[in-house]
Each structure stands twice: as C-alpha cells, then as structure tokens.
Amino acid sequence: MFGFNRVASAAAFSLALFSGAASAETVTVTDITGREVQVNVPVERVILGEGRQIYFTAALDTDAPFKRVVGWRDDFKKADLDGYNIYLEKFPEMAKIPTFGGMKDGTFDIEQAVALKPDVIIMNTEAKSATEESGYIEKLAKVGIPLVYIDFREKPMQHTDQSMRIIGKLFGKEARAEEFVTFHDEQLARVTDVLARAGGIDKPVVFMERAGGYSDDCCMSFGDENFGKMVEIAGGVNMAKDIIPGTFGTVNPEQIIASNPDQVIVTGSNWELYVPGGKWVGVGPGADAATAMQKLAVLMQRPAFTGVKAVEEGNVHAIWHQFYNSPYQFVAVQQIAKWLHPDLFKDLDPDATFKELHERFLPVAYHTGYFASLKAGL
C-alpha cells in the first residue's frame, strides 16, 4: 500500500562525506492515493493542508510541534476552539503561522504557498479531486514543491497506520511513528480481542449523527467508514451503513424512526466560531459535562427521535467530533464499545487511554470532556 524507494542525492552524499553531519536524502514516497512523489527528507518546512493535521504533527514533533510548520489551513481554531486554545497557551508562536483557505473550497492561495518555500505540502485525500482539477500539483511541481496525500478521514481505520508511517518518513521520525502505530494497534486490540473471545454477541443498532445541532437540518451520518466503521469495530450495527453509499451522507427522520436504533451517538465540538450559540454539543477538552448533557437532551426532542428506543431508554451519547479526522480514533472505538457493551468493557477506561496518549506522545496536558451520556453511569 505504501513504500519508499531510496535514491541518495549525490550532492547530499558529498556534503555528508566532508562534513560528517546528517544529510538530506531524496526518497520516493508512495502516498495514500498510490502516487509516487520524490521528497528531500527530513523535511524542514511543511505546509499543512488542514490545521487539524497538528494532531499528528504533535505526536511526532512532540517537543516543538510547530517547528516545521510554515503555513496551515485556518480550520483548527474554528473546528476545535478548545483544543486550539490549549495549544495556543503553550505555543503562542502558532498564532503567527500564515493561514490558508482550503483546496476543496477553492480558497487555497498557491502563490502564497510558493512564497513560503515549503519542502512538502501535506494534503488530506478529500482535497484530491479539487487539487487535480485546479492543476495545483503540476503548478507546484514546476517550482519543485512536492504534494503528499495522507488520510485520517475518508477511510481512517484503514489508512491511519500507513499515514503515520508516511509522515514519520517525511519528518525523519520513523521510529517515533512506529511507536505510535504500535500503541494505536494495541489499544484497538483491547476492543477487538474481547469481542472475538465473546463470540456471538448481540449487536445493537446504532445511529451515528454527525455534528448534531450544527444546523437545523436532520440528519447527517456516516456510511461504512469513519464513525460508521468505528461502530462496527466496537460491536455494533451502523444504522446508516446500507443507506449512505459513501463515507458521509444524510438520512431522513422517517428512516431513523423506522430503524428504531438501540443507541444514538452524536458527534460534537466547540463550534462557537462556526455557529455562535448553536445547538451543537460542545464536547472536547475541558468541556462542561452538565452543559453537554443538557444540549444532548434537547437534540433528542426533534421529530426524528420521537418514540425511538434509544431515547426512551436513555442510550444517547455524545462524542468528540474530531476523532473522525485524527489518528486518535482508537479512543473513540473504546468509548463506543463501552457504551454498546458495558458488561464486556466495564474495566476499559477510554479517558485513561487518551490520557496515556497525551503523556506519551503529545505536548499538552490531558483534559477530560470528550464524552457525554444521558445514561447514568456511562
């Protein structure tokens, strides 16, 4: 699925020969989309195609997560205000990093990108079509700027390990990336191994509402990927799996009522900069649990949830939306498994898992608040 074809640069080799210092090396990186891209590694100047890519940058460059970042998309503050402020407090210099619009919405400034002289631009796979249609790859190639695709969003359960290894190679942090991958896989196994040993368990039907309350529309959800796949891995049945053909889509209220899900899980975050005073559930680092539960209860008063089993029995939960676009989604799988099968996972503590991840890999302290539930004891 990915690979690296080492091609030593003659100039770099000569420099190393005479100076004895660590040198740059030209490698051919096969990115998540299968493109082969030549990059001089380790890269020292990086443009992040999405601000939330700091989630993986911080896991590799833990001591100085912004040292390579010369530009980034302007979504981190808007999409994860609480997380942004936590990082800003410790790394105030990040406020000075130039920001970009997105490839997908056509607001990416290629002239600004070129002026910053990056060694590589890292893009999410969802920007691929827009990037190709605009001819950006060719334009960047003419000035010697490679573009590499990674993926934590379209097929995160399939691509996270590969993406972390690719980034580790780009950063010269291969051992660190492998350490993260090992932790990621071990923590997923704490769910999958238990379910495998349990055998033929009853799998509750789960409706995953994407960004509930973000708008007045109902209801965005997930097909057989992202949070939809997390539900399946956690021992549930994703209600929208056969309704939504791709990763993301919408189901109508009648479909929810007819399916009568056993569990409802709503994704949320602090979106005050996107939708001020909105009905969204602001779970995330440092979120107030009482406020989150209150807003979650209000969302369940919409017509789509009238008489639904999950609501009647209190099996309604909220989870941090940004698990859907980060290498941390194994924490979400643990929490979903605990909600769906509390007896099987009574000793599993997703908060402790996420805290350990912070202590081992991230430069900021852990804050609770990523989960909320209307079910007592969960």
mmCIF file of C-alpha atoms in Angstrom:
data_model
loop_
_atom_site.group_PDB
_atom_site.id
_atom_site.type_symbol
_atom_site.label_atom_id
_atom_site.label_comp_id
_atom_site.label_asym_id
_atom_site.label_seq_id
_atom_site.Cartn_x
_atom_site.Cartn_y
_atom_site.Cartn_z
ATOM 1 C CA MET A 1 0.000 0.000 0.000
ATOM 2 C CA PHE A 2 2.931 2.348 0.536
ATOM 3 C CA GLY A 3 6.671 2.256 0.162
ATOM 4 C CA PHE A 4 9.887 4.184 -0.080
ATOM 5 C CA ASN A 5 12.479 3.835 -2.835
ATOM 6 C CA ARG A 6 15.706 5.351 -1.533
ATOM 7 C CA VAL A 7 17.650 7.384 -4.077
ATOM 8 C CA ALA A 8 20.642 9.011 -2.417
ATOM 9 C CA SER A 9 21.335 12.519 -3.628
ATOM 10 C CA ALA A 10 24.907 12.894 -4.894
ATOM 11 C CA ALA A 11 25.129 16.409 -3.529
ATOM 12 C CA ALA A 12 23.826 15.351 -0.148
ATOM 13 C CA PHE A 13 26.228 12.412 -0.089
ATOM 14 C CA SER A 14 29.192 14.640 -0.831
ATOM 15 C CA LEU A 15 28.165 17.088 1.860
ATOM 16 C CA ALA A 16 27.877 14.286 4.411
ATOM 17 C CA LEU A 17 31.231 12.868 3.331
ATOM 18 C CA PHE A 18 33.066 16.103 4.018
ATOM 19 C CA SER A 19 31.076 17.480 6.936
ATOM 20 C CA GLY A 20 30.199 14.308 8.804
ATOM 21 C CA ALA A 21 26.772 15.821 9.508
ATOM 22 C CA ALA A 22 23.404 14.230 8.947
ATOM 23 C CA SER A 23 22.323 14.956 5.371
ATOM 24 C CA ALA A 24 19.172 15.274 3.377
ATOM 25 C CA GLU A 25 18.168 12.318 1.239
ATOM 26 C CA THR A 26 15.861 12.135 -1.748
ATOM 27 C CA VAL A 27 13.296 9.371 -1.378
ATOM 28 C CA THR A 28 10.345 8.285 -3.459
ATOM 29 C CA VAL A 29 7.303 8.210 -1.214
ATOM 30 C CA THR A 30 4.185 6.315 -2.240
ATOM 31 C CA ASP A 31 1.364 8.257 -0.644
ATOM 32 C CA ILE A 32 -2.071 7.024 0.415
ATOM 33 C CA THR A 33 -3.506 7.519 -3.079
ATOM 34 C CA GLY A 34 -0.730 5.465 -4.682
ATOM 35 C CA ARG A 35 1.144 8.441 -6.140
ATOM 36 C CA GLU A 36 4.927 8.228 -6.155
ATOM 37 C CA VAL A 37 6.438 11.508 -5.001
ATOM 38 C CA GLN A 38 10.091 12.465 -4.664
ATOM 39 C CA VAL A 39 10.830 14.365 -1.464
ATOM 40 C CA ASN A 40 14.037 15.506 0.221
ATOM 41 C CA VAL A 41 13.866 14.190 3.772
ATOM 42 C CA PRO A 42 13.790 15.017 6.547
ATOM 43 C CA VAL A 43 11.624 17.950 5.565
ATOM 44 C CA GLU A 44 12.229 21.172 7.456
ATOM 45 C CA ARG A 45 9.468 23.398 6.035
ATOM 46 C CA VAL A 46 5.924 21.985 5.815
ATOM 47 C CA ILE A 47 2.557 23.372 4.777
ATOM 48 C CA LEU A 48 -0.329 21.517 6.421
ATOM 49 C CA GLY A 49 -3.342 21.292 4.122
ATOM 50 C CA GLU A 50 -5.519 21.241 7.225
ATOM 51 C CA GLY A 51 -4.877 22.868 10.587
ATOM 52 C CA ARG A 52 -6.074 19.791 12.418
ATOM 53 C CA GLN A 53 -3.133 17.925 10.966
ATOM 54 C CA ILE A 54 -1.390 19.286 14.030
ATOM 55 C CA TYR A 55 -2.912 16.238 15.749
ATOM 56 C CA PHE A 56 -0.317 14.033 14.032
ATOM 57 C CA THR A 57 2.452 16.648 13.869
ATOM 58 C CA ALA A 58 2.316 16.991 17.645
ATOM 59 C CA ALA A 59 2.583 13.223 18.075
ATOM 60 C CA LEU A 60 5.866 13.146 16.131
ATOM 61 C CA ASP A 61 7.447 16.534 16.910
ATOM 62 C CA THR A 62 6.256 16.476 20.488
ATOM 63 C CA ASP A 63 8.778 18.932 21.922
ATOM 64 C CA ALA A 64 8.221 21.503 19.179
ATOM 65 C CA PRO A 65 5.104 20.623 17.164
ATOM 66 C CA PHE A 66 5.203 23.798 15.061
ATOM 67 C CA LYS A 67 8.907 23.871 14.232
ATOM 68 C CA ARG A 68 8.381 22.629 10.660
ATOM 69 C CA VAL A 69 5.038 24.304 10.012
ATOM 70 C CA VAL A 70 5.408 27.373 7.789
ATOM 71 C CA GLY A 71 1.733 27.523 6.782
ATOM 72 C CA TRP A 72 -1.536 25.765 7.518
ATOM 73 C CA ARG A 73 -5.224 25.863 6.753
ATOM 74 C CA ASP A 74 -7.303 28.054 9.048
ATOM 75 C CA ASP A 75 -9.652 25.333 10.391
ATOM 76 C CA PHE A 76 -8.042 24.305 13.708
ATOM 77 C CA LYS A 77 -9.312 27.309 15.650
ATOM 78 C CA LYS A 78 -12.775 27.157 14.071
ATOM 79 C CA ALA A 79 -13.308 23.406 14.300
ATOM 80 C CA ASP A 80 -11.705 22.731 17.687
ATOM 81 C CA LEU A 81 -11.641 26.013 19.611
ATOM 82 C CA ASP A 82 -10.930 24.399 22.981
ATOM 83 C CA GLY A 83 -8.057 22.345 21.607
ATOM 84 C CA TYR A 84 -6.677 25.350 19.749
ATOM 85 C CA ASN A 85 -6.631 27.448 22.909
ATOM 86 C CA ILE A 86 -4.846 24.705 24.858
ATOM 87 C CA TYR A 87 -2.089 24.604 22.247
ATOM 88 C CA LEU A 88 -2.008 28.396 21.946
ATOM 89 C CA GLU A 89 -1.385 28.794 25.659
ATOM 90 C CA LYS A 90 1.728 26.630 25.459
ATOM 91 C CA PHE A 91 2.850 27.622 21.968
ATOM 92 C CA PRO A 92 1.831 31.262 21.396
ATOM 93 C CA GLU A 93 4.045 31.407 18.311
ATOM 94 C CA MET A 94 1.489 29.324 16.423
ATOM 95 C CA ALA A 95 -0.772 32.362 16.105
ATOM 96 C CA LYS A 96 1.798 33.884 13.749
ATOM 97 C CA ILE A 97 1.836 30.978 11.278
ATOM 98 C CA PRO A 98 0.351 32.082 7.903
ATOM 99 C CA THR A 99 -3.073 30.542 7.239
ATOM 100 C CA PHE A 100 -4.696 29.338 4.034
ATOM 101 C CA GLY A 101 -8.129 28.583 2.753
ATOM 102 C CA GLY A 102 -8.906 25.086 1.516
ATOM 103 C CA MET A 103 -8.215 23.309 -1.763
ATOM 104 C CA LYS A 104 -11.714 21.864 -1.747
ATOM 105 C CA ASP A 105 -13.477 25.215 -1.436
ATOM 106 C CA GLY A 106 -11.151 26.904 -3.905
ATOM 107 C CA THR A 107 -9.606 29.383 -1.460
ATOM 108 C CA PHE A 108 -6.100 27.914 -1.321
ATOM 109 C CA ASP A 109 -3.543 30.561 -2.336
ATOM 110 C CA ILE A 110 -0.883 28.834 -4.402
ATOM 111 C CA GLU A 111 1.245 31.978 -4.785
ATOM 112 C CA GLN A 112 1.360 32.356 -1.010
ATOM 113 C CA ALA A 113 2.313 28.688 -0.699
ATOM 114 C CA VAL A 114 5.176 29.031 -3.162
ATOM 115 C CA ALA A 115 6.449 32.150 -1.372
ATOM 116 C CA LEU A 116 6.785 30.153 1.864
ATOM 117 C CA LYS A 117 9.199 27.725 0.148
ATOM 118 C CA PRO A 118 7.921 24.501 1.729
ATOM 119 C CA ASP A 119 9.768 21.219 1.336
ATOM 120 C CA VAL A 120 6.410 19.457 1.111
ATOM 121 C CA ILE A 121 2.684 20.144 1.273
ATOM 122 C CA ILE A 122 0.644 17.518 3.129
ATOM 123 C CA MET A 123 -2.967 17.206 1.999
ATOM 124 C CA ASN A 124 -5.916 15.092 3.060
ATOM 125 C CA THR A 125 -7.300 12.768 0.407
ATOM 126 C CA GLU A 126 -10.656 14.568 0.267
ATOM 127 C CA ALA A 127 -8.856 17.504 -1.378
ATOM 128 C CA LYS A 128 -7.512 15.309 -4.200
ATOM 129 C CA SER A 129 -10.215 15.959 -6.800
ATOM 130 C CA ALA A 130 -10.156 19.718 -6.291
ATOM 131 C CA THR A 131 -6.358 19.739 -6.332
ATOM 132 C CA GLU A 132 -6.217 17.819 -9.609
ATOM 133 C CA GLU A 133 -8.954 19.850 -11.274
ATOM 134 C CA SER A 134 -7.176 23.102 -10.450
ATOM 135 C CA GLY A 135 -3.843 21.830 -11.775
ATOM 136 C CA TYR A 136 -2.137 22.648 -8.463
ATOM 137 C CA ILE A 137 0.056 19.543 -8.456
ATOM 138 C CA GLU A 138 1.597 20.442 -11.812
ATOM 139 C CA LYS A 139 2.000 24.096 -10.843
ATOM 140 C CA LEU A 140 3.729 23.137 -7.603
ATOM 141 C CA ALA A 141 5.923 20.570 -9.360
ATOM 142 C CA LYS A 142 7.244 23.264 -11.704
ATOM 143 C CA VAL A 143 8.695 25.096 -8.710
ATOM 144 C CA GLY A 144 9.919 21.923 -7.020
ATOM 145 C CA ILE A 145 7.289 21.616 -4.282
ATOM 146 C CA PRO A 146 6.002 18.042 -3.776
ATOM 147 C CA LEU A 147 2.494 17.315 -2.503
ATOM 148 C CA VAL A 148 1.772 14.176 -0.462
ATOM 149 C CA TYR A 149 -1.681 12.826 0.442
ATOM 150 C CA ILE A 150 -2.486 11.194 3.765
ATOM 151 C CA ASP A 151 -5.859 10.127 5.203
ATOM 152 C CA PHE A 152 -7.413 10.135 8.651
ATOM 153 C CA ARG A 153 -10.928 10.962 7.427
ATOM 154 C CA GLU A 154 -12.176 9.074 4.374
ATOM 155 C CA LYS A 155 -11.002 5.616 5.483
ATOM 156 C CA PRO A 156 -9.290 6.254 8.817
ATOM 157 C CA MET A 157 -9.466 2.713 10.157
ATOM 158 C CA GLN A 158 -7.657 1.503 7.048
ATOM 159 C CA HIS A 159 -5.236 4.374 6.465
ATOM 160 C CA THR A 160 -4.146 5.724 9.858
ATOM 161 C CA ASP A 161 -1.150 3.437 10.366
ATOM 162 C CA GLN A 162 0.053 3.959 6.795
ATOM 163 C CA SER A 163 -0.395 7.718 7.042
ATOM 164 C CA MET A 164 1.581 7.916 10.283
ATOM 165 C CA ARG A 165 4.433 5.932 8.724
ATOM 166 C CA ILE A 166 4.500 8.184 5.669
ATOM 167 C CA ILE A 167 4.636 11.300 7.833
ATOM 168 C CA GLY A 168 7.271 9.694 10.043
ATOM 169 C CA LYS A 169 9.416 9.163 6.952
ATOM 170 C CA LEU A 170 8.923 12.756 5.805
ATOM 171 C CA PHE A 171 9.860 14.089 9.247
ATOM 172 C CA GLY A 172 12.752 11.714 9.846
ATOM 173 C CA LYS A 173 10.779 10.305 12.773
ATOM 174 C CA GLU A 174 10.212 6.740 11.603
ATOM 175 C CA ALA A 175 10.864 5.143 15.000
ATOM 176 C CA ARG A 176 8.509 7.591 16.708
ATOM 177 C CA ALA A 177 5.803 6.914 14.118
ATOM 178 C CA GLU A 178 6.201 3.170 14.625
ATOM 179 C CA GLU A 179 5.875 3.629 18.380
ATOM 180 C CA PHE A 180 2.606 5.469 17.826
ATOM 181 C CA VAL A 181 1.323 2.812 15.422
ATOM 182 C CA THR A 182 2.095 0.094 17.959
ATOM 183 C CA PHE A 183 0.197 1.951 20.674
ATOM 184 C CA HIS A 184 -2.707 2.585 18.284
ATOM 185 C CA ASP A 185 -2.992 -1.085 17.336
ATOM 186 C CA GLU A 186 -2.604 -2.348 20.899
ATOM 187 C CA GLN A 187 -5.408 -0.107 22.092
ATOM 188 C CA LEU A 188 -7.715 -1.189 19.256
ATOM 189 C CA ALA A 189 -6.991 -4.810 20.171
ATOM 190 C CA ARG A 190 -8.337 -4.162 23.670
ATOM 191 C CA VAL A 191 -11.724 -3.972 21.958
ATOM 192 C CA THR A 192 -11.416 -6.389 19.059
ATOM 193 C CA ASP A 193 -9.804 -9.181 21.100
ATOM 194 C CA VAL A 194 -12.529 -9.027 23.758
ATOM 195 C CA LEU A 195 -15.277 -9.125 21.145
ATOM 196 C CA ALA A 196 -13.611 -12.037 19.357
ATOM 197 C CA ARG A 197 -13.426 -14.037 22.586
ATOM 198 C CA ALA A 198 -17.045 -13.211 23.420
ATOM 199 C CA GLY A 199 -18.265 -14.811 20.215
ATOM 200 C CA GLY A 200 -21.848 -14.367 19.077
ATOM 201 C CA ILE A 201 -22.856 -11.232 20.953
ATOM 202 C CA ASP A 202 -25.993 -9.238 20.282
ATOM 203 C CA LYS A 203 -25.035 -6.168 18.261
ATOM 204 C CA PRO A 204 -27.137 -3.089 18.989
ATOM 205 C CA VAL A 205 -28.261 -0.887 16.099
ATOM 206 C CA VAL A 206 -26.560 2.487 16.384
ATOM 207 C CA PHE A 207 -27.459 5.769 14.756
ATOM 208 C CA MET A 208 -24.387 7.998 14.471
ATOM 209 C CA GLU A 209 -25.442 11.595 13.982
ATOM 210 C CA ARG A 210 -22.707 13.692 12.503
ATOM 211 C CA ALA A 211 -22.470 17.182 14.031
ATOM 212 C CA GLY A 212 -25.959 17.130 15.507
ATOM 213 C CA GLY A 213 -27.281 20.655 16.107
ATOM 214 C CA TYR A 214 -24.658 22.260 13.861
ATOM 215 C CA SER A 215 -27.546 23.204 11.576
ATOM 216 C CA ASP A 216 -31.300 22.826 11.713
ATOM 217 C CA ASP A 217 -31.185 20.013 9.148
ATOM 218 C CA CYS A 218 -31.588 16.388 10.173
ATOM 219 C CA CYS A 219 -29.673 14.228 9.966
ATOM 220 C CA MET A 220 -26.109 13.854 8.741
ATOM 221 C CA SER A 221 -24.493 10.497 9.356
ATOM 222 C CA PHE A 222 -21.819 8.050 8.186
ATOM 223 C CA GLY A 223 -21.836 5.164 5.735
ATOM 224 C CA ASP A 224 -19.500 2.198 6.045
ATOM 225 C CA GLU A 225 -16.478 4.282 7.061
ATOM 226 C CA ASN A 226 -15.219 6.741 9.637
ATOM 227 C CA PHE A 227 -17.519 6.722 12.692
ATOM 228 C CA GLY A 228 -19.722 4.213 10.881
ATOM 229 C CA LYS A 229 -16.822 1.774 10.721
ATOM 230 C CA MET A 230 -15.878 2.541 14.323
ATOM 231 C CA VAL A 231 -19.351 1.436 15.406
ATOM 232 C CA GLU A 232 -18.933 -1.875 13.585
ATOM 233 C CA ILE A 233 -15.464 -2.469 15.081
ATOM 234 C CA ALA A 234 -16.893 -1.680 18.534
ATOM 235 C CA GLY A 235 -19.506 -4.420 18.220
ATOM 236 C CA GLY A 236 -22.477 -2.524 16.863
ATOM 237 C CA VAL A 237 -24.505 -2.249 13.669
ATOM 238 C CA ASN A 238 -24.231 1.082 11.899
ATOM 239 C CA MET A 239 -27.829 2.017 11.058
ATOM 240 C CA ALA A 240 -26.837 4.085 8.006
ATOM 241 C CA LYS A 241 -24.405 1.539 6.544
ATOM 242 C CA ASP A 242 -26.803 0.457 3.786
ATOM 243 C CA ILE A 243 -28.436 3.880 3.407
ATOM 244 C CA ILE A 244 -25.370 6.026 2.750
ATOM 245 C CA PRO A 245 -23.210 4.689 -0.118
ATOM 246 C CA GLY A 246 -20.064 6.676 0.708
ATOM 247 C CA THR A 247 -18.325 7.836 3.861
ATOM 248 C CA PHE A 248 -20.658 10.771 4.544
ATOM 249 C CA GLY A 249 -24.305 11.403 3.785
ATOM 250 C CA THR A 250 -27.751 12.143 5.147
ATOM 251 C CA VAL A 251 -30.677 10.074 6.387
ATOM 252 C CA ASN A 252 -34.193 11.434 6.751
ATOM 253 C CA PRO A 253 -36.174 11.446 10.016
ATOM 254 C CA GLU A 254 -38.523 8.718 8.793
ATOM 255 C CA GLN A 255 -35.584 6.341 8.304
ATOM 256 C CA ILE A 256 -34.448 6.892 11.882
ATOM 257 C CA ILE A 257 -37.910 6.263 13.307
ATOM 258 C CA ALA A 258 -38.381 3.158 11.143
ATOM 259 C CA SER A 259 -34.980 1.741 12.109
ATOM 260 C CA ASN A 260 -35.655 2.410 15.810
ATOM 261 C CA PRO A 261 -31.977 2.309 16.845
ATOM 262 C CA ASP A 262 -30.912 0.887 20.186
ATOM 263 C CA GLN A 263 -28.260 3.568 20.655
ATOM 264 C CA VAL A 264 -27.760 7.122 19.397
ATOM 265 C CA ILE A 265 -24.340 8.753 19.342
ATOM 266 C CA VAL A 266 -23.967 12.402 18.340
ATOM 267 C CA THR A 267 -20.646 13.937 17.368
ATOM 268 C CA GLY A 268 -19.889 17.423 18.636
ATOM 269 C CA SER A 269 -17.206 20.008 19.309
ATOM 270 C CA ASN A 270 -16.870 23.646 20.334
ATOM 271 C CA TRP A 271 -18.108 25.301 17.158
ATOM 272 C CA GLU A 272 -18.722 28.744 18.599
ATOM 273 C CA LEU A 273 -16.711 30.343 15.784
ATOM 274 C CA TYR A 274 -18.668 28.439 13.131
ATOM 275 C CA VAL A 275 -22.173 28.612 14.622
ATOM 276 C CA PRO A 276 -22.257 31.044 17.560
ATOM 277 C CA GLY A 277 -24.716 29.923 20.220
ATOM 278 C CA GLY A 278 -25.659 26.866 18.177
ATOM 279 C CA LYS A 279 -27.418 23.734 19.361
ATOM 280 C CA TRP A 280 -24.302 21.608 18.818
ATOM 281 C CA VAL A 281 -22.943 19.599 21.744
ATOM 282 C CA GLY A 282 -19.606 21.094 22.730
ATOM 283 C CA VAL A 283 -17.748 18.000 23.900
ATOM 284 C CA GLY A 284 -13.980 18.216 23.778
ATOM 285 C CA PRO A 285 -11.042 19.087 26.028
ATOM 286 C CA GLY A 286 -12.296 20.768 29.179
ATOM 287 C CA ALA A 287 -15.980 20.699 28.183
ATOM 288 C CA ASP A 288 -18.602 21.053 30.906
ATOM 289 C CA ALA A 289 -20.436 17.735 31.258
ATOM 290 C CA ALA A 290 -23.704 19.223 32.540
ATOM 291 C CA THR A 291 -23.965 21.627 29.605
ATOM 292 C CA ALA A 292 -23.157 18.872 27.128
ATOM 293 C CA MET A 293 -25.847 16.577 28.541
ATOM 294 C CA GLN A 294 -28.397 19.380 28.562
ATOM 295 C CA LYS A 295 -27.799 20.195 24.902
ATOM 296 C CA LEU A 296 -27.785 16.495 24.010
ATOM 297 C CA ALA A 297 -31.190 16.045 25.670
ATOM 298 C CA VAL A 298 -32.591 18.989 23.697
ATOM 299 C CA LEU A 299 -31.428 17.443 20.416
ATOM 300 C CA MET A 300 -33.381 14.288 21.229
ATOM 301 C CA GLN A 301 -36.612 16.320 21.263
ATOM 302 C CA ARG A 302 -36.518 16.675 17.473
ATOM 303 C CA PRO A 303 -39.189 14.809 15.464
ATOM 304 C CA ALA A 304 -36.642 12.307 14.084
ATOM 305 C CA PHE A 305 -36.229 10.799 17.567
ATOM 306 C CA THR A 306 -39.874 10.606 18.599
ATOM 307 C CA GLY A 307 -40.508 7.271 20.310
ATOM 308 C CA VAL A 308 -37.101 5.894 19.334
ATOM 309 C CA LYS A 309 -35.929 3.084 21.618
ATOM 310 C CA ALA A 310 -32.527 4.653 22.313
ATOM 311 C CA VAL A 311 -34.125 7.863 23.537
ATOM 312 C CA GLU A 312 -36.783 6.095 25.587
ATOM 313 C CA GLU A 313 -34.120 4.035 27.375
ATOM 314 C CA GLY A 314 -31.574 6.836 27.733
ATOM 315 C CA ASN A 315 -28.944 5.223 25.496
ATOM 316 C CA VAL A 316 -27.953 8.558 23.979
ATOM 317 C CA HIS A 317 -24.367 9.765 23.947
ATOM 318 C CA ALA A 318 -22.111 12.490 22.584
ATOM 319 C CA ILE A 319 -18.517 12.090 21.398
ATOM 320 C CA TRP A 320 -15.829 14.497 20.251
ATOM 321 C CA HIS A 321 -16.277 15.102 16.537
ATOM 322 C CA GLN A 322 -12.539 15.441 15.851
ATOM 323 C CA PHE A 323 -11.914 11.747 16.411
ATOM 324 C CA TYR A 324 -13.212 11.495 12.834
ATOM 325 C CA ASN A 325 -10.179 13.280 11.383
ATOM 326 C CA SER A 326 -7.216 12.422 13.582
ATOM 327 C CA PRO A 327 -5.002 9.445 14.423
ATOM 328 C CA TYR A 328 -6.731 9.148 17.807
ATOM 329 C CA GLN A 329 -9.854 7.302 16.644
ATOM 330 C CA PHE A 330 -8.953 4.157 18.615
ATOM 331 C CA VAL A 331 -10.008 6.101 21.730
ATOM 332 C CA ALA A 332 -13.430 6.614 20.158
ATOM 333 C CA VAL A 333 -13.697 2.888 19.393
ATOM 334 C CA GLN A 334 -13.006 2.102 23.045
ATOM 335 C CA GLN A 335 -15.668 4.523 24.247
ATOM 336 C CA ILE A 336 -18.275 3.326 21.753
ATOM 337 C CA ALA A 337 -17.589 -0.283 22.760
ATOM 338 C CA LYS A 338 -18.070 0.659 26.400
ATOM 339 C CA TRP A 339 -21.437 2.280 25.608
ATOM 340 C CA LEU A 340 -22.628 -0.642 23.489
ATOM 341 C CA HIS A 341 -21.346 -3.464 25.705
ATOM 342 C CA PRO A 342 -20.886 -2.102 29.233
ATOM 343 C CA ASP A 343 -20.611 -5.560 30.801
ATOM 344 C CA LEU A 344 -17.846 -6.673 28.439
ATOM 345 C CA PHE A 345 -15.879 -3.458 28.835
ATOM 346 C CA LYS A 346 -16.522 -2.464 32.442
ATOM 347 C CA ASP A 347 -12.750 -2.383 33.097
ATOM 348 C CA LEU A 348 -11.900 -0.373 29.971
ATOM 349 C CA ASP A 349 -11.257 3.323 30.603
ATOM 350 C CA PRO A 350 -11.076 5.389 27.376
ATOM 351 C CA ASP A 351 -10.241 8.537 29.345
ATOM 352 C CA ALA A 352 -7.213 6.754 30.799
ATOM 353 C CA THR A 353 -6.230 5.630 27.300
ATOM 354 C CA PHE A 354 -6.447 9.160 25.948
ATOM 355 C CA LYS A 355 -4.545 10.488 28.941
ATOM 356 C CA GLU A 356 -1.771 7.955 28.319
ATOM 357 C CA LEU A 357 -1.647 9.009 24.679
ATOM 358 C CA HIS A 358 -1.174 12.624 25.779
ATOM 359 C CA GLU A 359 1.506 11.730 28.287
ATOM 360 C CA ARG A 360 3.475 9.597 25.834
ATOM 361 C CA PHE A 361 3.005 11.464 22.571
ATOM 362 C CA LEU A 362 1.524 14.948 22.931
ATOM 363 C CA PRO A 363 2.975 18.211 24.261
ATOM 364 C CA VAL A 364 -0.157 19.374 26.096
ATOM 365 C CA ALA A 365 -1.853 18.023 29.210
ATOM 366 C CA TYR A 366 -4.980 15.907 29.004
ATOM 367 C CA HIS A 367 -8.348 17.465 29.829
ATOM 368 C CA THR A 368 -11.489 15.374 30.261
ATOM 369 C CA GLY A 369 -14.721 16.286 28.472
ATOM 370 C CA TYR A 370 -14.566 14.308 25.237
ATOM 371 C CA PHE A 371 -17.623 12.165 26.042
ATOM 372 C CA ALA A 372 -21.102 12.686 27.478
ATOM 373 C CA SER A 373 -24.014 10.346 28.067
ATOM 374 C CA LEU A 374 -27.652 10.542 29.167
ATOM 375 C CA LYS A 375 -27.276 7.017 30.567
ATOM 376 C CA ALA A 376 -26.436 7.041 34.272
ATOM 377 C CA GLY A 377 -23.053 5.513 34.998
ATOM 378 C CA LEU A 378 -21.815 5.797 31.408
#
